Every structure is written in structure tokens, then in C-alpha cells.
CSV table of C-alpha atoms and ligand atoms in Angstrom, one decimal:
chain,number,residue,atom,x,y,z
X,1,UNK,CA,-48.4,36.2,-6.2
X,2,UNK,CA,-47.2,38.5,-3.4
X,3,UNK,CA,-48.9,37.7,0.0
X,4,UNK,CA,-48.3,40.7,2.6
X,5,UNK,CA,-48.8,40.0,6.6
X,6,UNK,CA,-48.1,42.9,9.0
X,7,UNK,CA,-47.4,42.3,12.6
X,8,UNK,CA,-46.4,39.0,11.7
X,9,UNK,CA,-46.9,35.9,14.4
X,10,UNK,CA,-43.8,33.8,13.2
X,11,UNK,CA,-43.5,31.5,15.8
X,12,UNK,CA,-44.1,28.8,13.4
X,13,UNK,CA,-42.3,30.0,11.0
X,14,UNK,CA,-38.8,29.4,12.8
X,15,UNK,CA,-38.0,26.0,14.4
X,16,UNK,CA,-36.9,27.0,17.4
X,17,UNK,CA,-40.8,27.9,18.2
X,18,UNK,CA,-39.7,30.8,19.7
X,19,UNK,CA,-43.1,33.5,19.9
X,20,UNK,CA,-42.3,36.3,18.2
X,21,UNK,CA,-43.2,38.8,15.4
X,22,UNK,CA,-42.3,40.5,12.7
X,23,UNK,CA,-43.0,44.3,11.8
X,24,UNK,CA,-43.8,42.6,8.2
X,25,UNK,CA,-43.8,39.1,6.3
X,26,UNK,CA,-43.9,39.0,2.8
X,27,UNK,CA,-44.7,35.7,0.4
X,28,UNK,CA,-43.5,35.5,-2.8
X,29,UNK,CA,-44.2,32.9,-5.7
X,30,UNK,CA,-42.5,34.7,-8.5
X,31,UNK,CA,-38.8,35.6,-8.4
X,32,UNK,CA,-39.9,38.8,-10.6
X,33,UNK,CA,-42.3,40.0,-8.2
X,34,UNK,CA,-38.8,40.8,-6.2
X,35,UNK,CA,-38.8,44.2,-8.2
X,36,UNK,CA,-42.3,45.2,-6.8
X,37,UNK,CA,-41.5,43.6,-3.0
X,38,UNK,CA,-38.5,46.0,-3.4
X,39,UNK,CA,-39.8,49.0,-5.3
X,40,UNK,CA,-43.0,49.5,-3.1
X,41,UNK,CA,-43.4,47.3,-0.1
X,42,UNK,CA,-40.1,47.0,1.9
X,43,UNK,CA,-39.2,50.3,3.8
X,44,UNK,CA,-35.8,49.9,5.8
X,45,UNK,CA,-34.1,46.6,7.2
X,46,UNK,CA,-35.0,43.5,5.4
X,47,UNK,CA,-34.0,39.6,5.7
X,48,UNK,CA,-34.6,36.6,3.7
X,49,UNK,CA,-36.7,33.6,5.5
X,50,UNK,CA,-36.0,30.6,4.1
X,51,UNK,CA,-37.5,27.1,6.7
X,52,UNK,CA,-36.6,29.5,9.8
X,53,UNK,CA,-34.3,26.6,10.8
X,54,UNK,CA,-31.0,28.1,11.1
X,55,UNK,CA,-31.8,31.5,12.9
X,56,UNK,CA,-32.5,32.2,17.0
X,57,UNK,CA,-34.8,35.2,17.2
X,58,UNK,CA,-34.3,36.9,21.0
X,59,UNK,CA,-36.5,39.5,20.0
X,60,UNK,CA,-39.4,40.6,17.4
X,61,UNK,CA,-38.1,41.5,14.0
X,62,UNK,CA,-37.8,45.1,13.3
X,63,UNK,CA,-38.2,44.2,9.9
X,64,UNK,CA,-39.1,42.9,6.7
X,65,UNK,CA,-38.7,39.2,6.2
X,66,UNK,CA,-39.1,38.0,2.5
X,67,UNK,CA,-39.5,34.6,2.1
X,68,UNK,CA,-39.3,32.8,-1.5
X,69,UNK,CA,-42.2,30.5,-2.0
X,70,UNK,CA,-41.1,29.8,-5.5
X,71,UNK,CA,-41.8,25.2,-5.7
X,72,UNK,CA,-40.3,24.6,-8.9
X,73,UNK,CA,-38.0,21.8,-9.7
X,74,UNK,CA,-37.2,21.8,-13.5
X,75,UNK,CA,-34.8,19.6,-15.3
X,76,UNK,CA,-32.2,21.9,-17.7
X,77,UNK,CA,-30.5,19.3,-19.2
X,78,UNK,CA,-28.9,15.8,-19.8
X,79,UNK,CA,-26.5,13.8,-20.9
X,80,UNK,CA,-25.0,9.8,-20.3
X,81,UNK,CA,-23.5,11.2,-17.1
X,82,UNK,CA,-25.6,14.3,-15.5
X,83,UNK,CA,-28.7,15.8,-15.5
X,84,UNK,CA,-28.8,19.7,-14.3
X,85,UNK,CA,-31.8,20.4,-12.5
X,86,UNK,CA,-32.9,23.8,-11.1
X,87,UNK,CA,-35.0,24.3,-7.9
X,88,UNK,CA,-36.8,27.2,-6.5
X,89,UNK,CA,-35.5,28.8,-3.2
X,90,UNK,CA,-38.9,27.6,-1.2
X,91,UNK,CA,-38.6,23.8,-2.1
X,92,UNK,CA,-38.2,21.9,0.8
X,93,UNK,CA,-34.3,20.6,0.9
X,94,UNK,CA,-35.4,17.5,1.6
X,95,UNK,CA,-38.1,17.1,-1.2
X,96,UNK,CA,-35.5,18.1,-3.5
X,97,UNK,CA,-33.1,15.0,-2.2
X,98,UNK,CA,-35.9,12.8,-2.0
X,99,UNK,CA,-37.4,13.5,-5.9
X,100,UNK,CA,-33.5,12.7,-6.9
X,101,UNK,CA,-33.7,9.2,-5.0
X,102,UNK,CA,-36.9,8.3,-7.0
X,103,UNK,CA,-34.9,9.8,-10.0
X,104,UNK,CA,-32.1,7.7,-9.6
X,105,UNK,CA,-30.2,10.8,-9.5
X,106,UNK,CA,-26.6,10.4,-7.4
X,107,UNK,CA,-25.1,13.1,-5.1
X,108,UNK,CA,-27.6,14.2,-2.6
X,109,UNK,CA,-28.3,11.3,-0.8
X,110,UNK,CA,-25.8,12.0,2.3
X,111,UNK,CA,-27.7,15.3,2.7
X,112,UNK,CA,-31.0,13.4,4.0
X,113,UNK,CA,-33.3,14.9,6.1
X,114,UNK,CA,-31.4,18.2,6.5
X,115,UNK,CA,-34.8,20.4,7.3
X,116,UNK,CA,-34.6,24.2,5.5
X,117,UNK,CA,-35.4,25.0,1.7
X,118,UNK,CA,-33.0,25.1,-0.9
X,119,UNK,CA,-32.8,28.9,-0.6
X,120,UNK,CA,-31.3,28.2,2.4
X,121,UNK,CA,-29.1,25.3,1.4
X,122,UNK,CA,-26.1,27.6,-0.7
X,123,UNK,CA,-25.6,30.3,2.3
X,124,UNK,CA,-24.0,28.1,5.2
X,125,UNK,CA,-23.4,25.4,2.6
X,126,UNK,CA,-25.5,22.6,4.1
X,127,UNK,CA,-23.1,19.5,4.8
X,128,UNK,CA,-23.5,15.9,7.1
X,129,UNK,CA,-21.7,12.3,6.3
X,130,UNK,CA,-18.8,13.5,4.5
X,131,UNK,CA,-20.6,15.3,2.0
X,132,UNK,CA,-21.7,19.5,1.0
X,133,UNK,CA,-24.6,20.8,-1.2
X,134,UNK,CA,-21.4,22.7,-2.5
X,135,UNK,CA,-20.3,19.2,-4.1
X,136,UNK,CA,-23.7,19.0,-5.9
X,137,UNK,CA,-24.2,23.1,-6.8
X,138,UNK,CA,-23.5,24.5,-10.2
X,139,UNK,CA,-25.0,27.7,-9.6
X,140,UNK,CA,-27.0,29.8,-7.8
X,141,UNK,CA,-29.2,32.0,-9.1
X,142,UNK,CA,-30.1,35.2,-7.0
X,143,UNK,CA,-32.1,38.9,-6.9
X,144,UNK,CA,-29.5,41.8,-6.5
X,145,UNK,CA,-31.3,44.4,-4.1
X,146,UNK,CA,-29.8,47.2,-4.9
X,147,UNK,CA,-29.4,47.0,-8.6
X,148,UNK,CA,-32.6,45.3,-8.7
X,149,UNK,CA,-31.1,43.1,-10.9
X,150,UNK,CA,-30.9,39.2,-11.8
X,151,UNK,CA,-27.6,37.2,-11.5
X,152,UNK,CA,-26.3,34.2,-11.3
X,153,UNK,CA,-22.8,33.1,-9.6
X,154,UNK,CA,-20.8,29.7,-10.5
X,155,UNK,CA,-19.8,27.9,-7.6
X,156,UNK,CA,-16.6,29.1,-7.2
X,157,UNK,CA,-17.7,32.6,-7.0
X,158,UNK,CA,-19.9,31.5,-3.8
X,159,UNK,CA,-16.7,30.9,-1.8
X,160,UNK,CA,-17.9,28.1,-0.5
X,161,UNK,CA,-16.2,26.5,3.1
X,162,UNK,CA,-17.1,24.6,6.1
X,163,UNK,CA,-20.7,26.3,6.5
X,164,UNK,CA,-19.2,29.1,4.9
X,165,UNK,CA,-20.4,30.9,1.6
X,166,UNK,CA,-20.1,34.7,0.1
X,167,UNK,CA,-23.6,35.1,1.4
X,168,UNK,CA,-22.7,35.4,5.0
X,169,UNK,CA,-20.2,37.8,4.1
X,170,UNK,CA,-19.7,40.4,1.0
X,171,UNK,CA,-23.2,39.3,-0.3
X,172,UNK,CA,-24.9,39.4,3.2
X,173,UNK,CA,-28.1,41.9,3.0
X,174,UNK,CA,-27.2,42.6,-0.2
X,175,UNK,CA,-29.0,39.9,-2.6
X,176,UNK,CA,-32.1,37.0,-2.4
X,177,UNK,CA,-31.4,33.6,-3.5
X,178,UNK,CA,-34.2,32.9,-5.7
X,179,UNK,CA,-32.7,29.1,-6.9
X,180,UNK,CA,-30.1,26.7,-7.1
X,181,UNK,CA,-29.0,24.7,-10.0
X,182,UNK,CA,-27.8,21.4,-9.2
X,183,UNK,CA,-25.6,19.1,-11.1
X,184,UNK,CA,-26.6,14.9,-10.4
X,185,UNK,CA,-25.1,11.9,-11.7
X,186,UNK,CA,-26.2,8.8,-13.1
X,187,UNK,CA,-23.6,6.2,-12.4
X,188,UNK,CA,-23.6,5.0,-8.5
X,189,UNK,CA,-21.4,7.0,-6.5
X,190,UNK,CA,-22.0,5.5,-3.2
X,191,UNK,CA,-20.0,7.7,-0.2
X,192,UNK,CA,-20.0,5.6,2.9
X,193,UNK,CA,-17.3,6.3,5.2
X,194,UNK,CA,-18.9,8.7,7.5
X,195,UNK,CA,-19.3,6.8,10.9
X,196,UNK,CA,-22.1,4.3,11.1
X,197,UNK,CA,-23.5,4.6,7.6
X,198,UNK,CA,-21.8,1.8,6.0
X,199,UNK,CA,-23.2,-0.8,8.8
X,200,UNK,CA,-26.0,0.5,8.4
X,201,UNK,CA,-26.7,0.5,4.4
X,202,UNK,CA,-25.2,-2.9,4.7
X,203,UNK,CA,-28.2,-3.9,7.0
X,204,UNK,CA,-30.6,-2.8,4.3
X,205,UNK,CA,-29.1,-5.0,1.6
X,206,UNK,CA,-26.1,-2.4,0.3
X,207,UNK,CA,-25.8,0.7,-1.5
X,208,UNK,CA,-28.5,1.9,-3.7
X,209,UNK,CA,-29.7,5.0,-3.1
X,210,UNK,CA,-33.1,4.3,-1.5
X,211,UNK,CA,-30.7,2.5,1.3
X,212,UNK,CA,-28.4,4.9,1.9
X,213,UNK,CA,-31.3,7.8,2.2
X,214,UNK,CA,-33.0,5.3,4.7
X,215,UNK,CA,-29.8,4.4,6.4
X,216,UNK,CA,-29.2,8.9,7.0
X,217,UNK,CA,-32.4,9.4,7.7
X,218,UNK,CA,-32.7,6.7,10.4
X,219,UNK,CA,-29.4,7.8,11.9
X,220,UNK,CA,-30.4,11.2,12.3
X,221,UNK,CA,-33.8,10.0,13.9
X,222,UNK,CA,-32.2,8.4,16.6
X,223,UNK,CA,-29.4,11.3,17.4
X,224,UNK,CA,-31.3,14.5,16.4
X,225,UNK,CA,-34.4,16.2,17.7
X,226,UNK,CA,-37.4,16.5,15.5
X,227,UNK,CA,-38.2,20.4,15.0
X,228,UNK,CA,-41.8,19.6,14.5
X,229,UNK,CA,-41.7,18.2,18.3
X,230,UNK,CA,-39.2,19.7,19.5
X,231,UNK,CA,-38.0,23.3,18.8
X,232,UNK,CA,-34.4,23.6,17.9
X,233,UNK,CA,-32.0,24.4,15.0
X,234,UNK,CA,-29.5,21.5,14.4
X,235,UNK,CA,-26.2,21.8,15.3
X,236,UNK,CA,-26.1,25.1,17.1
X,237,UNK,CA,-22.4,25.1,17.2
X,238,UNK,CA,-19.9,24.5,14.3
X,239,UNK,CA,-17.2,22.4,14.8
X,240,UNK,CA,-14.0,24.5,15.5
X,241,UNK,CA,-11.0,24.6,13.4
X,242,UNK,CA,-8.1,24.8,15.7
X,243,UNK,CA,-3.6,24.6,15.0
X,244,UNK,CA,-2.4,21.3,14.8
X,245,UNK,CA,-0.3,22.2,18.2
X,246,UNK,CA,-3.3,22.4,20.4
X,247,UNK,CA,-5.5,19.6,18.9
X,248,UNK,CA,-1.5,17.4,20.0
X,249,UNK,CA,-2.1,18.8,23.7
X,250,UNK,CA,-5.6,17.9,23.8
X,251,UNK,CA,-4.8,14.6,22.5
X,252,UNK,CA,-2.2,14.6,24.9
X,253,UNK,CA,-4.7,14.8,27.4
X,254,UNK,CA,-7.7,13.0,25.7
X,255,UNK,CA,-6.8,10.8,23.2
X,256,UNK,CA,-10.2,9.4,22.8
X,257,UNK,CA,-10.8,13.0,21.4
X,258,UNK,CA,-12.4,12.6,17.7
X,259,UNK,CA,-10.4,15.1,15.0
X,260,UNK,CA,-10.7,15.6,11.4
X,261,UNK,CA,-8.4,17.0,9.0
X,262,UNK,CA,-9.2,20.7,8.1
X,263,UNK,CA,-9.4,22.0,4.7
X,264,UNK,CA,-5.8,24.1,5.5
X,265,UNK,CA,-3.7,20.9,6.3
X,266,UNK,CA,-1.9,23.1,9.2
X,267,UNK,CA,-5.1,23.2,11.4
X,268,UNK,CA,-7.2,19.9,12.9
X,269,UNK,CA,-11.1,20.1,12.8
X,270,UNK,CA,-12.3,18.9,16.5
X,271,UNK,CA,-16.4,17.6,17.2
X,272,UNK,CA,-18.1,20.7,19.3
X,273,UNK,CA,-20.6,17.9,20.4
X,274,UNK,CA,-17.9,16.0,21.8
X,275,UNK,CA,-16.3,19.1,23.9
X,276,UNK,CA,-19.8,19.8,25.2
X,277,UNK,CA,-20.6,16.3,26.4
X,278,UNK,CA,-16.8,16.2,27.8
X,279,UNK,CA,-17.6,19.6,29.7
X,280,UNK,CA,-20.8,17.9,31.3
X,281,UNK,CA,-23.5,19.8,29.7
X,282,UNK,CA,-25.1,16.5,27.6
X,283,UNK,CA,-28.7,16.7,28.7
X,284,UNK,CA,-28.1,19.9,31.1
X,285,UNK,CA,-31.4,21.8,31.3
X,286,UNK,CA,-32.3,25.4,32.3
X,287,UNK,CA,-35.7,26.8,32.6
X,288,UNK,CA,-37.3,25.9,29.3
X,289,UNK,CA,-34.0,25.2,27.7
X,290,UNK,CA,-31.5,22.3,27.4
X,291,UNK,CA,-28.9,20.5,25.7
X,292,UNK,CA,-30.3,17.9,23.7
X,293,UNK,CA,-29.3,14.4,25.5
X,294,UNK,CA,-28.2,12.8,22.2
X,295,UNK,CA,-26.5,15.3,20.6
X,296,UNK,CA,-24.2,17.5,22.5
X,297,UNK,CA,-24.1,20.2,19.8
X,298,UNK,CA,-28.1,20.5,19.8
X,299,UNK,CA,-30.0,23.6,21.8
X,300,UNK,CA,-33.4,22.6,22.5
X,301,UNK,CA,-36.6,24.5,23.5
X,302,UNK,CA,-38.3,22.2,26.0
X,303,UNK,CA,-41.3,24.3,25.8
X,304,UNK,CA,-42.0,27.9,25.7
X,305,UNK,CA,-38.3,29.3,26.1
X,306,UNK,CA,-38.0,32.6,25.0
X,307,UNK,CA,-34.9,33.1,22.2
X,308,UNK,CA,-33.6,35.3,25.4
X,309,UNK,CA,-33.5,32.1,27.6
X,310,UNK,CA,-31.5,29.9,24.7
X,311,UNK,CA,-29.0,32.9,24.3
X,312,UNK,CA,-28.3,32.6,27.6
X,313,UNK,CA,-27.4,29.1,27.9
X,314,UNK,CA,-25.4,29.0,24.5
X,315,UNK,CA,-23.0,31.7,26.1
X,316,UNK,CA,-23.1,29.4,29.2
X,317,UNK,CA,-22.5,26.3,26.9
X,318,UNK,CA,-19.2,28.6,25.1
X,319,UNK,CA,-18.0,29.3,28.7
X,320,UNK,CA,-17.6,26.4,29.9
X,321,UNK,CA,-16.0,24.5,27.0
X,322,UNK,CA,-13.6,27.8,27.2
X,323,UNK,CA,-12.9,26.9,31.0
X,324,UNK,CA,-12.7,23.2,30.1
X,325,UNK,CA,-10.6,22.8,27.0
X,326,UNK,CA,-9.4,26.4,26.0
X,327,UNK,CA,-11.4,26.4,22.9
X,328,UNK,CA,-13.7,28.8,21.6
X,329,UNK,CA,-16.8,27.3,19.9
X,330,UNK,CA,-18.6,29.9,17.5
X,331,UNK,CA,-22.7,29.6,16.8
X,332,UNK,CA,-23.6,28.4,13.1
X,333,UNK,CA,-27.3,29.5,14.2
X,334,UNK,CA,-27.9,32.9,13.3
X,335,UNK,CA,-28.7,35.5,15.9
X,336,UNK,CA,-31.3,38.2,15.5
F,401,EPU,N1,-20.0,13.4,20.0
F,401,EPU,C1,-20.0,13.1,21.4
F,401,EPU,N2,-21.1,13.6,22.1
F,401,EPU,C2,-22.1,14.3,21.5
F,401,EPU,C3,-22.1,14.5,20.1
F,401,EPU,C4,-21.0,14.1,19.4
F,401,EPU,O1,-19.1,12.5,22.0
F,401,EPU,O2,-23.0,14.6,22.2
F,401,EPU,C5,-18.9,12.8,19.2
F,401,EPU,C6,-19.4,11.7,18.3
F,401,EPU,O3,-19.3,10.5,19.0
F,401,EPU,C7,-18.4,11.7,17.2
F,401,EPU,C8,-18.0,13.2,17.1
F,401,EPU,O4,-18.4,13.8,18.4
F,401,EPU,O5,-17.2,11.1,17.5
F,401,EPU,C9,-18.8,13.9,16.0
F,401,EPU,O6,-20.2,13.8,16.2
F,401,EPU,P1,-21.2,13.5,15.0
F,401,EPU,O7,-20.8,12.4,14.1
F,401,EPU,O8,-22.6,13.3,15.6
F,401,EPU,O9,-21.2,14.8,14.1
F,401,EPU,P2,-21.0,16.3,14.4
F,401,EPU,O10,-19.6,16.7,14.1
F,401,EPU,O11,-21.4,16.5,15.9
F,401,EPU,C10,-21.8,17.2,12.1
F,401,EPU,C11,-22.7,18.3,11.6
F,401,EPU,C12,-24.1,17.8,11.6
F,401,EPU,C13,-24.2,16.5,10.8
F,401,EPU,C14,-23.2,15.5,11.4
F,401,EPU,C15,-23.2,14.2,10.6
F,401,EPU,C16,-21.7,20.4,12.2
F,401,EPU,C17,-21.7,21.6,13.1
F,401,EPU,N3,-22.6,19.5,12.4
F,401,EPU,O12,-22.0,17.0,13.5
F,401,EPU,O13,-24.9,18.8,11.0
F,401,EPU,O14,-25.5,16.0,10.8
F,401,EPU,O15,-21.9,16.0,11.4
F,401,EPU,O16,-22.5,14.4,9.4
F,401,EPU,O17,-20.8,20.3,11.4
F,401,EPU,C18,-26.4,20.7,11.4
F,401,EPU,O18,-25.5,21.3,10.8
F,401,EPU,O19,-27.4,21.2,11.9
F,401,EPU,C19,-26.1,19.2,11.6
F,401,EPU,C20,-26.9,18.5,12.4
């Protein structure tokens, strides 16, 4: 079914809780009832909402916001090792890891709690405690606007990086995920070397799955703001990727500093949330905005900000870790 709303109120529908509207929201249930959206009721500008958790709105959308409503999860096939399993853009990411716990399904287990739908999941390639959805995607199966057509693209052809995919780029405005096929495993594959997760699966008893989602989802309680309280959208910042000669001087300088290897062995991934609690700004508030007090790399709305007022303090956030360190920090949020 298609469900139309004019003069949209979508303040709940984006996690931030910023109040603002769209010039028209439209439901779907059916990935074929794309033609129809397409062919009759979507004049001009368009965007896919998925959970409205990864996007800052400083102003009402011009526009048309199509968001997939389509709740299937449907096993595709088996065998000793896998099962394939594909999952409708408006599932719930986190429904989707928690129906393969009680399957006793391997591989999405670090990716607890993570709020968005899958729809949302393939575009800045969802990642936390060492692991990607891209290490668990097969393929994903999307509308082509233009063409009006159905596709599907391996993952390889999503060009998939560090929150990175083809659809922030050459695919951007262009197509509507409309599901994602995953690829699970049967045999344990526990992956525990991300920071505290190994203590704390061990204080559950050790690492089944049910453990380890408890252990992530407990960890990300204590450092991460509920959006349902709260109005926010996870990390705001991604992590940057900077030459191996200026994370040595930093070091130099700091070498408490924590630093990853990047995916191009030449450059040195630094934490954003550690060069914002460095510069001061840990629990720094402004108006109806702050930074979260556990988690540097978290905007928050305290209540009632406008998506004007977080702007604001995300430039002021990039400044000073500019003035402080010499590093640019990029937004993963999405600015509208
Ligand atoms: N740190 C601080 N102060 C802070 C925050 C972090 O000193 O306020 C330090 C930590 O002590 C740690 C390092 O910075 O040494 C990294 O912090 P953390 O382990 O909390 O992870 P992160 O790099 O800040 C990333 C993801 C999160 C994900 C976590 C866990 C990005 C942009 N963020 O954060 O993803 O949950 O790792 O894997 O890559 C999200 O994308 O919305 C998100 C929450």
C-alpha cells in the first residue's frame, strides 16, 4: 500500500527531534508500488527516509521523502555453512540482528543496537567493534529512478569503505534501496578484540552469541545517548584518516593518542571522539545543544534545538579541533 502525507510533521521521524516538515511523505509497503510513487506522485526533488537517524534537517524539506516500509525477512537459502536471508529496507537494523541471535545465525552480532533500518544499513556501511554490515552483505537489491527499473548490485559493486558506499556517490539521488541480502554463518565466529567486549562477554559466561549481543548492547548503553530520550544521531563525526607523518607528530606530542591502521597502509585512522574531548568540548553545551558527556563524537539535542542551532555547534566543534590539532574532522550525519 502507498500512504501519501502532505505538509509532513517529521519531527519524529528523524532522531535528532528536530520540528520540521516536509512538502510530502510517502509510505510504501511494496517495492513495486515504486513505479506508481515515481510515475504519478513525486514532482521534483526526492530523498529516501530510512529510521531518520543519520541525517540533521536545518530546514523543512522542499521535497519528497519516500520511505520503504517493506518488513520482510525471508530465508533464500542454506547449506552446512550459511544461510542467505533477504530483508526489506524498513526492517529495523536491529530486529534483523536480533532474529539472527535467536537463529543462531553468526556475523551480525557486533552490529548490536545500531538504530536505522536495513535500507539504511548498505549506504554509509553501518560498522562498530571491529566489524561492517559490508562483511555480512551479499547484495543489495535496489529501485533505479530513472529507468524505473529493478537491480541488484554484488557487494563489490557497492564500493564499500569506512562509512563509505556507491550510494553516497555515483548512485546518490539516483536509485532506492528496497533490501539487502545477507549472507550468516553457522559455525561460531566469535570477534572480540574491539576494546572492552572481551571482559565483558567473559563476565556473561563467554562467547555465544546471546553474550556477545548483550555485552554490545550494554556497552553502548552506558557510552551512547538513547535517541528515544534524547535526540541525536550517533557518531556525528567520522573518524579521520590522516598520513602516517602527522598521526608521528601528534604522537610526538600525545602519545596517549588512540590510532588505527587505515585501510591504505600509508595513512593512520585517529578517534574524532578523542580529539574533541582533548580540545575541551566533552559535555560543552550551547543553547539547546551539546556534546554528549560520554561520548565526545555525539551531538545532542537537549531539548527543542533547532537543526540551525546543532549546525552551528558542529562547525564550532570542527574549528576548534582544527585550532587544536590541525585536523579536519568531516560530518558522517547528513546535512539537509
Ligand atoms: N574517546 C575519548 N573520548 C570520547 C570518545 C572516545 O577519549 O569522548 C577515545 C576512546 O577512549 C577510545 C577512542 O577514542 O580510545 C575511540 O572511541 P570509541 O571506542 O568509543 O569508538 P569511536 O571511534 O569513537 C566508533 C564508531 C561508533 C561505534 C564505535 C564502537 C565512528 C565514527 N564511530 O566510535 O559508531 O559504535 O566505534 O565500535 O566510526 C556511529 O557510527 O553512530 C557510532 C556510534
Amino acid at each position: 500500500m502507498i500512504r501519501i502525507f502532505d505538509n509532513a510533521d517529521i519531527t519524529s521521524r528523524n532522531s535528532f527531534h528536530v520540528c520540521q516538515r516536509a512538502k510530502r511523505l510517502i509510505e510504501f509497503d511494496s517495492p513495486e508500488e515504486l513505479i506508481e510513487i515515481f510515475d504519478h506522485h513525486t514532482k521534483g526533488e526526492w530523498m529516501a527516509l530510512g529510521g531518520g537517524n543519520n541525517i540533521l534537517f536545518t530546514r523543512d524539506a522542499d521535497m519528497t521523502l519516500i520511505a520503504p516500509c517493506n518488513l520482510t525477512t525471508e530465508i533464500t537459502s542454506e547449506d552446512e555453512q550459511c544461510v542467505r536471508v533477504r530483508v526489506g529496507a524498513g526492517v529495523e537494523w536491529d530486529d534483523f540482528v536480533e532474529w539472527c541471535v535467536e537463529h543462531e545465525l553468526w556475523g551480525a552480532e557486533n552490529l548490536s543496537l545500531i538504530p536505522g533500518k536495513i535500507g539504511a544499513a548498505p549506504v554509509q556501511n553501518i560498522g562498530a567493534y571491529g566489524r561492517e554490515a559490508k562483511d555480512i552483505i551479499e547484495r543489495v537489491n535496489i529501485f533505479r529512478t530513472d529507468e524505473r527499473t529493478f537491480d541488484s548490485l554484488s557487494a563489490i559493486e557497492c564500493d564499500f569503505g569506512y562509512r563509505e558506499s556507491i550510494f553516497k556517490h555515483a548512485l546518490k539521488g539516483r536509485v532506492i534501496i528496497v533490501s539487502v541480502d545477507f549472507v550468516l554463518q553457522k559455525q561460531a565466529a566469535p570477534d572480540l578484540h574491539y576494546g572492552d567486549v572481551a571482559k565483558e562477554v567473559e563476565r556473561r559466561g563467554g562467547a555465544n552469541l546471546r553474550n556477545i549481543r548483550d555485552a554490545i548492547c550494554s556497552i553502548r548503553r552506558t557510552k551512547l545517548p538513547d535517541t528515544a530520550v534524547t535526540g541525536n544521531a550517533g557518531s556525528f563525526f567520522k573518524n579521520p584518516i590522516v598520513e602516517r607523518e602527522c598521526a608521528e607528530q601528534l604522537l610526538a606530542e600525545y602519545p596517549d593518542m588512540p590510532h588505527y591502521p587505515a585501510a591504505d597502509s600509508k595513512r593512520v585512522k585517529l578517534a574524532a571522539g578523542w580529539l574533541i574531548d582533548r580540545a575541551g568540548l566533552k559535555g560543552y553545551t550551547e543553547g539547546h545543544v551539546g556534546v554528549h558527556p560520554r561520548q565526545a563524537l555525539v551531538l545532542i539535542n537537549t531539548g527543542g534545538a533547532n537543526g540551525g542551532e546543532v549546525l552551528a555547534l558542529a562547525r564550532k566543534v570542527q574549528r576548534t579541533v582544527h585550532e587544536r590539532f590541525g585536523i579536519e574532522i568531516d560530518t558522517e550525519v547528513n546535512i539537509l
